[in-house]
Amino acid sequence: MSKIKIAELFYSIQGEGRYMGVPSVFLRTFGCNFTCDGFGMPKGEKSNERNVIAINAETYNNYGDLPLVSTGCDSYASWDPRFKHLSPVLDSSAIADAIVDTLPHKEWADEHLVITGGEPLLGWQRAYPDLLNHPKMAGLREITFETNGTQKLSPEFKDYLMQWQMPDANFDREITFSVSAKLPCSGEKWEDAICPDVVCEYEEVGTAYLKFVIATEQDYADAECAIAAYRSAGFKGHIYLMPVGGVESVYTLNNRRVAELAMKNGLRYSDRLQVPLFKNEWGT
Ligand code: SF4
C-alpha cells in the first residue's frame, strides 16, 4: 500500500482561483523543491523569519500552534525539515479514511479535493493512484493539484489521471492544475521557476491555469514576461493575478490594487479568501 507524508489534512473553503468558495478537503503533502524566501522582502533580500521560527521548531507539537509569517513561504512547515516531526507518514487507506471523516455528511457530495503542498507533484505522484482508487474516494468528482508548475508528470501518472476522468454513467470527473508560477519576487531563479513546457503538458490532462502573486509594478512586469513565455509555448489557460499577503495586514494593502490591475489588463483576479475569513491560520 502506498504511503504519503502528510503535513496537513483539513476541510475548508477553497480561497483561491477557479474553485474559490467551493467546500474542499485539503491534503497538504510534505516537501517542496523551492523555499521562496523572497516573498514580501525588499528586492534581493531573503526572509529570516523562517530561521527565527526554526530555532524553536522542536517546541511545536502541532500545526495549529505554529506562528503565521508575513514574509517568505506561508506554508513553510510543510517542507522545512526542521518541522518534519509534525507530518506523519500515512498509508492510502488511513488517508482515505481521514479525508472522508472531514466531510460534513461522511460521504462525497459537492466537495472537491485539493492536493497541495509544499509541492504535491514531487515523488508523491507514485502514491496518488492507490489513494484515489480507494473505495471511499469513489464519489469524488473534482481534484485540483496546487503546484508551482515545475514538475513533469510521469507517463504512468499522466495515463492514470486521464483514465480517472473517463466519463462514468453517473457523473463526470475533472482534474485541474492551479499553477502558482514563481516570479523573481519569490526569490527563486527564473530558469528554475518558469517552465512553460511542463505547464503545457498539464493542459493535455485537464484544465490548467496560472496564478501570479503580485505586490509591485515590477512583479506585474515580470508576470507579463512570464505570460508571454507560456503563451508562446502554447499555453491556452486562464491567467489570474493574486495579491501577496499571507497575513491580513499585508493582504489588505494589496488586494484592491491587484484587482484593479487585473481589470485594467483583462486578466482574472483571484482573492485569498482564507486571509479575511480565517486569518490564514494553519488548517484553513
Ligand atoms: S513553491 Fe509554494 S510551498 Fe514551495 S516554498 Fe514556494 S510558496 Fe512555499
PDB file of C-alpha atoms and ligand atoms in Angstrom:
ATOM      1  CA  MET A   1       0.000   0.000   0.000  1.00  0.00           C
ATOM      2  CA  SER A   2       1.373   3.439  -0.927  1.00  0.00           C
ATOM      3  CA  LYS A   3       2.323   5.956   1.742  1.00  0.00           C
ATOM      4  CA  ILE A   4       2.437   9.745   1.784  1.00  0.00           C
ATOM      5  CA  LYS A   5       3.974  12.136   4.311  1.00  0.00           C
ATOM      6  CA  ILE A   6       1.060  14.404   5.198  1.00  0.00           C
ATOM      7  CA  ALA A   7       1.680  17.905   6.504  1.00  0.00           C
ATOM      8  CA  GLU A   8      -1.988  18.832   6.906  1.00  0.00           C
ATOM      9  CA  LEU A   9      -5.397  17.376   6.112  1.00  0.00           C
ATOM     10  CA  PHE A  10      -8.404  19.617   6.715  1.00  0.00           C
ATOM     11  CA  TYR A  11     -11.803  20.679   5.417  1.00  0.00           C
ATOM     12  CA  SER A  12     -12.325  24.316   4.454  1.00  0.00           C
ATOM     13  CA  ILE A  13     -13.453  26.624   1.656  1.00  0.00           C
ATOM     14  CA  GLN A  14     -11.170  26.961  -1.326  1.00  0.00           C
ATOM     15  CA  GLY A  15      -9.980  30.569  -1.087  1.00  0.00           C
ATOM     16  CA  GLU A  16      -8.166  30.951  -4.401  1.00  0.00           C
ATOM     17  CA  GLY A  17      -8.590  30.514  -8.130  1.00  0.00           C
ATOM     18  CA  ARG A  18     -11.198  28.648 -10.133  1.00  0.00           C
ATOM     19  CA  TYR A  19     -12.924  26.906  -7.208  1.00  0.00           C
ATOM     20  CA  MET A  20     -12.991  29.924  -4.876  1.00  0.00           C
ATOM     21  CA  GLY A  21     -15.840  29.381  -2.385  1.00  0.00           C
ATOM     22  CA  VAL A  22     -16.212  25.624  -3.022  1.00  0.00           C
ATOM     23  CA  PRO A  23     -16.167  23.350   0.057  1.00  0.00           C
ATOM     24  CA  SER A  24     -12.933  21.412  -0.195  1.00  0.00           C
ATOM     25  CA  VAL A  25     -10.742  18.892   1.543  1.00  0.00           C
ATOM     26  CA  PHE A  26      -7.102  19.982   1.538  1.00  0.00           C
ATOM     27  CA  LEU A  27      -4.443  17.299   1.520  1.00  0.00           C
ATOM     28  CA  ARG A  28      -1.118  19.056   2.078  1.00  0.00           C
ATOM     29  CA  THR A  29       1.838  16.832   1.266  1.00  0.00           C
ATOM     30  CA  PHE A  30       5.265  17.355   2.806  1.00  0.00           C
ATOM     31  CA  GLY A  31       8.229  18.579   0.758  1.00  0.00           C
ATOM     32  CA  CYS A  32       8.986  21.265  -1.812  1.00  0.00           C
ATOM     33  CA  ASN A  33      11.722  21.914  -4.357  1.00  0.00           C
ATOM     34  CA  PHE A  34      11.681  25.670  -3.516  1.00  0.00           C
ATOM     35  CA  THR A  35      11.939  27.827  -0.379  1.00  0.00           C
ATOM     36  CA  CYS A  36      10.513  31.155  -1.701  1.00  0.00           C
ATOM     37  CA  ASP A  37      12.405  33.241   0.855  1.00  0.00           C
ATOM     38  CA  GLY A  38      11.948  36.425  -1.176  1.00  0.00           C
ATOM     39  CA  PHE A  39       8.166  36.918  -0.718  1.00  0.00           C
ATOM     40  CA  GLY A  40       7.396  40.229   0.962  1.00  0.00           C
ATOM     41  CA  MET A  41      11.069  41.224   1.171  1.00  0.00           C
ATOM     42  CA  PRO A  42      12.882  44.131  -0.477  1.00  0.00           C
ATOM     43  CA  LYS A  43      14.325  43.027  -3.827  1.00  0.00           C
ATOM     44  CA  GLY A  44      17.267  40.657  -3.448  1.00  0.00           C
ATOM     45  CA  GLU A  45      16.785  40.123   0.292  1.00  0.00           C
ATOM     46  CA  LYS A  46      15.697  36.880   1.899  1.00  0.00           C
ATOM     47  CA  SER A  47      13.265  36.384   4.740  1.00  0.00           C
ATOM     48  CA  ASN A  48      14.847  35.459   8.060  1.00  0.00           C
ATOM     49  CA  GLU A  49      11.564  34.772   9.845  1.00  0.00           C
ATOM     50  CA  ARG A  50      11.884  31.117   8.995  1.00  0.00           C
ATOM     51  CA  ASN A  51      15.183  30.932  10.776  1.00  0.00           C
ATOM     52  CA  VAL A  52      13.743  32.550  13.868  1.00  0.00           C
ATOM     53  CA  ILE A  53      10.936  30.027  13.928  1.00  0.00           C
ATOM     54  CA  ALA A  54      13.289  27.170  13.210  1.00  0.00           C
ATOM     55  CA  ILE A  55      15.193  27.810  16.411  1.00  0.00           C
ATOM     56  CA  ASN A  56      12.070  26.800  18.312  1.00  0.00           C
ATOM     57  CA  ALA A  57      10.816  24.122  15.901  1.00  0.00           C
ATOM     58  CA  GLU A  58      11.130  21.282  18.407  1.00  0.00           C
ATOM     59  CA  THR A  59       8.827  23.027  20.864  1.00  0.00           C
ATOM     60  CA  TYR A  60       5.842  22.765  18.484  1.00  0.00           C
ATOM     61  CA  ASN A  61       3.725  19.630  18.538  1.00  0.00           C
ATOM     62  CA  ASN A  62       1.023  20.506  16.046  1.00  0.00           C
ATOM     63  CA  TYR A  63       0.406  22.775  13.095  1.00  0.00           C
ATOM     64  CA  GLY A  64      -2.323  24.791  14.804  1.00  0.00           C
ATOM     65  CA  ASP A  65       0.181  26.332  17.227  1.00  0.00           C
ATOM     66  CA  LEU A  66       2.703  27.434  14.589  1.00  0.00           C
ATOM     67  CA  PRO A  67       3.186  31.171  14.026  1.00  0.00           C
ATOM     68  CA  LEU A  68       1.982  32.841  10.835  1.00  0.00           C
ATOM     69  CA  VAL A  69       4.603  34.678   8.799  1.00  0.00           C
ATOM     70  CA  SER A  70       4.359  37.885   6.799  1.00  0.00           C
ATOM     71  CA  THR A  71       7.395  37.174   4.580  1.00  0.00           C
ATOM     72  CA  GLY A  72       8.670  34.087   2.813  1.00  0.00           C
ATOM     73  CA  CYS A  73       6.547  30.968   2.231  1.00  0.00           C
ATOM     74  CA  ASP A  74       3.382  30.948   4.354  1.00  0.00           C
ATOM     75  CA  SER A  75       3.367  27.105   4.260  1.00  0.00           C
ATOM     76  CA  TYR A  76       6.962  26.846   5.497  1.00  0.00           C
ATOM     77  CA  ALA A  77       6.344  23.941   7.876  1.00  0.00           C
ATOM     78  CA  SER A  78       5.134  21.753   5.003  1.00  0.00           C
ATOM     79  CA  TRP A  79       8.635  21.438   3.576  1.00  0.00           C
ATOM     80  CA  ASP A  80      11.197  22.706   6.105  1.00  0.00           C
ATOM     81  CA  PRO A  81      12.871  19.550   7.504  1.00  0.00           C
ATOM     82  CA  ARG A  82      13.021  21.138  10.956  1.00  0.00           C
ATOM     83  CA  PHE A  83       9.237  20.681  11.164  1.00  0.00           C
ATOM     84  CA  LYS A  84       9.025  17.192   9.716  1.00  0.00           C
ATOM     85  CA  HIS A  85       8.110  15.681  13.091  1.00  0.00           C
ATOM     86  CA  LEU A  86       4.688  17.341  12.673  1.00  0.00           C
ATOM     87  CA  SER A  87       3.916  15.393   9.472  1.00  0.00           C
ATOM     88  CA  PRO A  88       3.096  11.685   9.809  1.00  0.00           C
ATOM     89  CA  VAL A  89       3.604   9.152   7.026  1.00  0.00           C
ATOM     90  CA  LEU A  90       0.212   7.527   6.406  1.00  0.00           C
ATOM     91  CA  ASP A  91      -0.881   4.757   4.075  1.00  0.00           C
ATOM     92  CA  SER A  92      -3.544   5.378   1.451  1.00  0.00           C
ATOM     93  CA  SER A  93      -6.257   3.616   3.435  1.00  0.00           C
ATOM     94  CA  ALA A  94      -5.650   5.776   6.515  1.00  0.00           C
ATOM     95  CA  ILE A  95      -5.590   8.918   4.347  1.00  0.00           C
ATOM     96  CA  ALA A  96      -8.863   7.990   2.604  1.00  0.00           C
ATOM     97  CA  ASP A  97     -10.497   7.336   5.989  1.00  0.00           C
ATOM     98  CA  ALA A  98      -9.252  10.670   7.328  1.00  0.00           C
ATOM     99  CA  ILE A  99     -10.376  12.568   4.216  1.00  0.00           C
ATOM    100  CA  VAL A 100     -13.912  11.196   4.252  1.00  0.00           C
ATOM    101  CA  ASP A 101     -14.093  11.761   8.006  1.00  0.00           C
ATOM    102  CA  THR A 102     -13.679  15.532   7.414  1.00  0.00           C
ATOM    103  CA  LEU A 103     -16.722  15.657   5.087  1.00  0.00           C
ATOM    104  CA  PRO A 104     -19.886  17.051   6.689  1.00  0.00           C
ATOM    105  CA  HIS A 105     -22.006  14.002   5.686  1.00  0.00           C
ATOM    106  CA  LYS A 106     -19.147  11.476   5.751  1.00  0.00           C
ATOM    107  CA  GLU A 107     -19.558  10.888   2.030  1.00  0.00           C
ATOM    108  CA  TRP A 108     -18.774  12.909  -1.087  1.00  0.00           C
ATOM    109  CA  ALA A 109     -21.354  15.431  -2.298  1.00  0.00           C
ATOM    110  CA  ASP A 110     -20.289  18.781  -3.790  1.00  0.00           C
ATOM    111  CA  GLU A 111     -16.886  18.874  -2.085  1.00  0.00           C
ATOM    112  CA  HIS A 112     -13.705  18.885  -4.116  1.00  0.00           C
ATOM    113  CA  LEU A 113     -10.262  17.612  -3.208  1.00  0.00           C
ATOM    114  CA  VAL A 114      -7.268  19.944  -3.243  1.00  0.00           C
ATOM    115  CA  ILE A 115      -3.897  18.231  -3.256  1.00  0.00           C
ATOM    116  CA  THR A 116      -1.451  20.909  -2.226  1.00  0.00           C
ATOM    117  CA  GLY A 117       1.902  21.360  -0.540  1.00  0.00           C
ATOM    118  CA  GLY A 118       4.703  22.025  -0.408  1.00  0.00           C
ATOM    119  CA  GLU A 119       4.913  20.789  -3.962  1.00  0.00           C
ATOM    120  CA  PRO A 120       2.437  17.923  -4.402  1.00  0.00           C
ATOM    121  CA  LEU A 121       3.797  16.713  -7.756  1.00  0.00           C
ATOM    122  CA  LEU A 122       7.174  15.609  -6.430  1.00  0.00           C
ATOM    123  CA  GLY A 123       7.624  11.853  -5.842  1.00  0.00           C
ATOM    124  CA  TRP A 124       4.114  11.515  -4.376  1.00  0.00           C
ATOM    125  CA  GLN A 125       2.791  11.086  -7.936  1.00  0.00           C
ATOM    126  CA  ARG A 126       3.511   7.385  -7.456  1.00  0.00           C
ATOM    127  CA  ALA A 127       1.210   7.175  -4.439  1.00  0.00           C
ATOM    128  CA  TYR A 128      -1.903   9.037  -5.631  1.00  0.00           C
ATOM    129  CA  PRO A 129      -3.433   6.243  -7.756  1.00  0.00           C
ATOM    130  CA  ASP A 130      -3.588   3.964  -4.715  1.00  0.00           C
ATOM    131  CA  LEU A 131      -5.333   6.698  -2.732  1.00  0.00           C
ATOM    132  CA  LEU A 132      -7.770   7.679  -5.496  1.00  0.00           C
ATOM    133  CA  ASN A 133      -8.669   4.022  -6.164  1.00  0.00           C
ATOM    134  CA  HIS A 134      -9.698   3.520  -2.548  1.00  0.00           C
ATOM    135  CA  PRO A 135     -13.443   2.688  -2.319  1.00  0.00           C
ATOM    136  CA  LYS A 136     -14.034   5.700  -0.036  1.00  0.00           C
ATOM    137  CA  MET A 137     -12.818   8.022  -2.820  1.00  0.00           C
ATOM    138  CA  ALA A 138     -15.249   6.653  -5.418  1.00  0.00           C
ATOM    139  CA  GLY A 139     -17.716   9.565  -5.107  1.00  0.00           C
ATOM    140  CA  LEU A 140     -15.073  12.245  -5.684  1.00  0.00           C
ATOM    141  CA  ARG A 141     -15.639  14.275  -8.868  1.00  0.00           C
ATOM    142  CA  GLU A 142     -13.090  17.097  -8.885  1.00  0.00           C
ATOM    143  CA  ILE A 143      -9.440  17.349  -7.909  1.00  0.00           C
ATOM    144  CA  THR A 144      -7.138  20.343  -8.014  1.00  0.00           C
ATOM    145  CA  PHE A 145      -3.380  19.991  -7.805  1.00  0.00           C
ATOM    146  CA  GLU A 146      -1.947  23.225  -6.410  1.00  0.00           C
ATOM    147  CA  THR A 147       1.531  23.178  -7.897  1.00  0.00           C
ATOM    148  CA  ASN A 148       4.402  25.526  -8.613  1.00  0.00           C
ATOM    149  CA  GLY A 149       4.416  24.220 -12.187  1.00  0.00           C
ATOM    150  CA  THR A 150       7.943  22.833 -12.275  1.00  0.00           C
ATOM    151  CA  GLN A 151       7.281  19.091 -12.004  1.00  0.00           C
ATOM    152  CA  LYS A 152       6.660  16.958 -15.071  1.00  0.00           C
ATOM    153  CA  LEU A 153       4.003  14.283 -14.805  1.00  0.00           C
ATOM    154  CA  SER A 154       5.356  10.752 -15.039  1.00  0.00           C
ATOM    155  CA  PRO A 155       3.925   8.887 -18.056  1.00  0.00           C
ATOM    156  CA  GLU A 156       2.217   6.415 -15.694  1.00  0.00           C
ATOM    157  CA  PHE A 157       0.578   9.150 -13.612  1.00  0.00           C
ATOM    158  CA  LYS A 158      -0.475  11.089 -16.697  1.00  0.00           C
ATOM    159  CA  ASP A 159      -2.209   7.977 -18.076  1.00  0.00           C
ATOM    160  CA  TYR A 160      -3.824   7.327 -14.721  1.00  0.00           C
ATOM    161  CA  LEU A 161      -5.274  10.859 -14.483  1.00  0.00           C
ATOM    162  CA  MET A 162      -6.679  10.646 -17.984  1.00  0.00           C
ATOM    163  CA  GLN A 163      -8.352   7.334 -17.154  1.00  0.00           C
ATOM    164  CA  TRP A 164      -9.698   8.733 -13.873  1.00  0.00           C
ATOM    165  CA  GLN A 165     -11.608  11.367 -15.844  1.00  0.00           C
ATOM    166  CA  MET A 166     -13.208   8.953 -18.320  1.00  0.00           C
ATOM    167  CA  PRO A 167     -16.957   9.640 -18.341  1.00  0.00           C
ATOM    168  CA  ASP A 168     -18.930   7.488 -15.967  1.00  0.00           C
ATOM    169  CA  ALA A 169     -22.629   6.620 -16.199  1.00  0.00           C
ATOM    170  CA  ASN A 170     -23.301   8.577 -13.015  1.00  0.00           C
ATOM    171  CA  PHE A 171     -21.102  11.665 -13.208  1.00  0.00           C
ATOM    172  CA  ASP A 172     -18.197  13.378 -14.934  1.00  0.00           C
ATOM    173  CA  ARG A 173     -14.857  13.949 -13.282  1.00  0.00           C
ATOM    174  CA  GLU A 174     -12.376  16.752 -13.741  1.00  0.00           C
ATOM    175  CA  ILE A 175      -8.725  17.401 -12.939  1.00  0.00           C
ATOM    176  CA  THR A 176      -7.453  20.975 -12.513  1.00  0.00           C
ATOM    177  CA  PHE A 177      -3.888  22.213 -12.166  1.00  0.00           C
ATOM    178  CA  SER A 178      -3.708  25.501 -10.279  1.00  0.00           C
ATOM    179  CA  VAL A 179      -0.217  26.646 -11.188  1.00  0.00           C
ATOM    180  CA  SER A 180       1.313  29.273  -8.916  1.00  0.00           C
ATOM    181  CA  ALA A 181       4.352  30.039 -11.056  1.00  0.00           C
ATOM    182  CA  LYS A 182       7.029  31.771  -9.007  1.00  0.00           C
ATOM    183  CA  LEU A 183       8.198  35.198 -10.202  1.00  0.00           C
ATOM    184  CA  PRO A 184      11.561  36.702  -9.125  1.00  0.00           C
ATOM    185  CA  CYS A 185       9.854  38.298  -6.068  1.00  0.00           C
ATOM    186  CA  SER A 186       9.683  34.762  -4.619  1.00  0.00           C
ATOM    187  CA  GLY A 187      13.471  34.625  -4.501  1.00  0.00           C
ATOM    188  CA  GLU A 188      13.567  31.658  -6.898  1.00  0.00           C
ATOM    189  CA  LYS A 189      15.520  31.764 -10.177  1.00  0.00           C
ATOM    190  CA  TRP A 190      13.546  32.405 -13.372  1.00  0.00           C
ATOM    191  CA  GLU A 191      15.093  29.450 -15.189  1.00  0.00           C
ATOM    192  CA  ASP A 192      14.068  27.098 -12.365  1.00  0.00           C
ATOM    193  CA  ALA A 193      10.601  28.522 -11.819  1.00  0.00           C
ATOM    194  CA  ILE A 194       9.152  29.377 -15.245  1.00  0.00           C
ATOM    195  CA  CYS A 195       8.689  26.059 -17.030  1.00  0.00           C
ATOM    196  CA  PRO A 196       6.200  26.575 -19.899  1.00  0.00           C
ATOM    197  CA  ASP A 197       6.587  23.083 -21.368  1.00  0.00           C
ATOM    198  CA  VAL A 198       5.704  21.480 -18.050  1.00  0.00           C
ATOM    199  CA  VAL A 199       2.524  23.539 -17.703  1.00  0.00           C
ATOM    200  CA  CYS A 200       1.513  22.952 -21.322  1.00  0.00           C
ATOM    201  CA  GLU A 201       1.665  19.228 -20.608  1.00  0.00           C
ATOM    202  CA  TYR A 202      -0.778  19.676 -17.696  1.00  0.00           C
ATOM    203  CA  GLU A 203      -3.257  21.052 -20.254  1.00  0.00           C
ATOM    204  CA  GLU A 204      -3.119  17.710 -22.067  1.00  0.00           C
ATOM    205  CA  VAL A 205      -4.526  16.101 -18.923  1.00  0.00           C
ATOM    206  CA  GLY A 206      -7.016  18.620 -17.541  1.00  0.00           C
ATOM    207  CA  THR A 207      -7.750  22.293 -17.008  1.00  0.00           C
ATOM    208  CA  ALA A 208      -4.686  24.341 -16.097  1.00  0.00           C
ATOM    209  CA  TYR A 209      -4.490  27.981 -15.103  1.00  0.00           C
ATOM    210  CA  LEU A 210      -1.692  30.279 -13.970  1.00  0.00           C
ATOM    211  CA  LYS A 211      -1.790  32.337 -10.789  1.00  0.00           C
ATOM    212  CA  PHE A 212       0.788  35.078 -10.215  1.00  0.00           C
ATOM    213  CA  VAL A 213       1.363  36.610  -6.786  1.00  0.00           C
ATOM    214  CA  ILE A 214       1.691  40.375  -7.205  1.00  0.00           C
ATOM    215  CA  ALA A 215       2.936  43.076  -4.821  1.00  0.00           C
ATOM    216  CA  THR A 216       4.617  45.704  -7.014  1.00  0.00           C
ATOM    217  CA  GLU A 217       4.660  47.134 -10.536  1.00  0.00           C
ATOM    218  CA  GLN A 218       7.870  45.158 -11.090  1.00  0.00           C
ATOM    219  CA  ASP A 219       6.047  41.936 -10.199  1.00  0.00           C
ATOM    220  CA  TYR A 220       3.440  42.718 -12.831  1.00  0.00           C
ATOM    221  CA  ALA A 221       6.147  43.476 -15.404  1.00  0.00           C
ATOM    222  CA  ASP A 222       7.717  40.088 -14.567  1.00  0.00           C
ATOM    223  CA  ALA A 223       4.301  38.417 -14.852  1.00  0.00           C
ATOM    224  CA  GLU A 224       3.857  39.886 -18.341  1.00  0.00           C
ATOM    225  CA  CYS A 225       7.202  38.372 -19.432  1.00  0.00           C
ATOM    226  CA  ALA A 226       6.224  35.025 -17.951  1.00  0.00           C
ATOM    227  CA  ILE A 227       2.781  35.117 -19.599  1.00  0.00           C
ATOM    228  CA  ALA A 228       4.462  35.777 -22.957  1.00  0.00           C
ATOM    229  CA  ALA A 229       6.738  32.764 -22.419  1.00  0.00           C
ATOM    230  CA  TYR A 230       3.839  30.468 -21.500  1.00  0.00           C
ATOM    231  CA  ARG A 231       1.699  31.695 -24.399  1.00  0.00           C
ATOM    232  CA  SER A 232       4.484  31.273 -26.929  1.00  0.00           C
ATOM    233  CA  ALA A 233       4.882  27.668 -25.736  1.00  0.00           C
ATOM    234  CA  GLY A 234       1.178  27.136 -26.499  1.00  0.00           C
ATOM    235  CA  PHE A 235      -0.431  27.583 -23.077  1.00  0.00           C
ATOM    236  CA  LYS A 236      -4.143  28.376 -23.545  1.00  0.00           C
ATOM    237  CA  GLY A 237      -5.469  28.580 -19.985  1.00  0.00           C
ATOM    238  CA  HIS A 238      -6.690  31.491 -17.894  1.00  0.00           C
ATOM    239  CA  ILE A 239      -4.346  33.853 -16.035  1.00  0.00           C
ATOM    240  CA  TYR A 240      -5.062  35.104 -12.508  1.00  0.00           C
ATOM    241  CA  LEU A 241      -3.372  37.862 -10.548  1.00  0.00           C
ATOM    242  CA  MET A 242      -3.453  37.367  -6.788  1.00  0.00           C
ATOM    243  CA  PRO A 243      -2.363  39.819  -4.065  1.00  0.00           C
ATOM    244  CA  VAL A 244       0.648  38.962  -1.937  1.00  0.00           C
ATOM    245  CA  GLY A 245      -0.242  38.599   1.725  1.00  0.00           C
ATOM    246  CA  GLY A 246      -0.222  35.588   3.992  1.00  0.00           C
ATOM    247  CA  VAL A 247      -1.332  37.861   6.839  1.00  0.00           C
ATOM    248  CA  GLU A 248      -4.248  40.286   6.761  1.00  0.00           C
ATOM    249  CA  SER A 249      -2.180  43.455   7.307  1.00  0.00           C
ATOM    250  CA  VAL A 250      -0.205  42.770   4.113  1.00  0.00           C
ATOM    251  CA  TYR A 251      -3.147  41.398   2.102  1.00  0.00           C
ATOM    252  CA  THR A 252      -5.351  44.463   2.715  1.00  0.00           C
ATOM    253  CA  LEU A 253      -2.590  46.761   1.435  1.00  0.00           C
ATOM    254  CA  ASN A 254      -2.585  44.949  -1.895  1.00  0.00           C
ATOM    255  CA  ASN A 255      -5.904  43.334  -2.751  1.00  0.00           C
ATOM    256  CA  ARG A 256      -7.770  46.280  -4.288  1.00  0.00           C
ATOM    257  CA  ARG A 257      -4.749  47.457  -6.257  1.00  0.00           C
ATOM    258  CA  VAL A 258      -4.149  43.984  -7.679  1.00  0.00           C
ATOM    259  CA  ALA A 259      -7.855  43.610  -8.541  1.00  0.00           C
ATOM    260  CA  GLU A 260      -7.690  46.912 -10.434  1.00  0.00           C
ATOM    261  CA  LEU A 261      -4.508  45.810 -12.203  1.00  0.00           C
ATOM    262  CA  ALA A 262      -6.221  42.600 -13.307  1.00  0.00           C
ATOM    263  CA  MET A 263      -9.241  44.548 -14.601  1.00  0.00           C
ATOM    264  CA  LYS A 264      -7.064  47.040 -16.446  1.00  0.00           C
ATOM    265  CA  ASN A 265      -5.224  44.249 -18.245  1.00  0.00           C
ATOM    266  CA  GLY A 266      -8.173  41.951 -18.927  1.00  0.00           C
ATOM    267  CA  LEU A 267      -6.924  39.242 -16.578  1.00  0.00           C
ATOM    268  CA  ARG A 268      -8.709  37.341 -13.820  1.00  0.00           C
ATOM    269  CA  TYR A 269      -8.396  38.310 -10.154  1.00  0.00           C
ATOM    270  CA  SER A 270      -8.012  35.672  -7.505  1.00  0.00           C
ATOM    271  CA  ASP A 271      -8.690  36.571  -3.913  1.00  0.00           C
ATOM    272  CA  ARG A 272      -7.171  34.717  -0.959  1.00  0.00           C
ATOM    273  CA  LEU A 273     -10.425  34.215   0.940  1.00  0.00           C
ATOM    274  CA  GLN A 274      -8.633  32.287   3.662  1.00  0.00           C
ATOM    275  CA  VAL A 275      -6.959  35.521   4.794  1.00  0.00           C
ATOM    276  CA  PRO A 276     -10.008  37.754   5.502  1.00  0.00           C
ATOM    277  CA  LEU A 277     -12.203  34.776   6.528  1.00  0.00           C
ATOM    278  CA  PHE A 278      -9.800  32.749   8.665  1.00  0.00           C
ATOM    279  CA  LYS A 279      -6.690  34.945   9.052  1.00  0.00           C
ATOM    280  CA  ASN A 280      -4.826  32.310   7.026  1.00  0.00           C
ATOM    281  CA  GLU A 281      -4.430  30.210  10.162  1.00  0.00           C
ATOM    282  CA  TRP A 282      -2.960  26.728   9.734  1.00  0.00           C
ATOM    283  CA  GLY A 283      -5.772  24.292   8.934  1.00  0.00           C
ATOM    284  CA  THR A 284      -7.815  26.804   6.944  1.00  0.00           C
TER     285      THR A 284
HETATM  286  S1  SF4 B   1       6.646  26.702  -4.050  1.00  0.00           S
HETATM  287 FE1  SF4 B   1       4.917  27.111  -2.678  1.00  0.00          FE
HETATM  288  S2  SF4 B   1       5.145  25.660  -0.947  1.00  0.00           S
HETATM  289 FE2  SF4 B   1       7.102  25.695  -2.083  1.00  0.00          FE
HETATM  290  S3  SF4 B   1       8.314  27.204  -0.938  1.00  0.00           S
HETATM  291 FE3  SF4 B   1       7.310  28.296  -2.648  1.00  0.00          FE
HETATM  292  S4  SF4 B   1       5.400  29.124  -1.781  1.00  0.00           S
HETATM  293 FE4  SF4 B   1       6.177  27.544  -0.374  1.00  0.00          FE
END
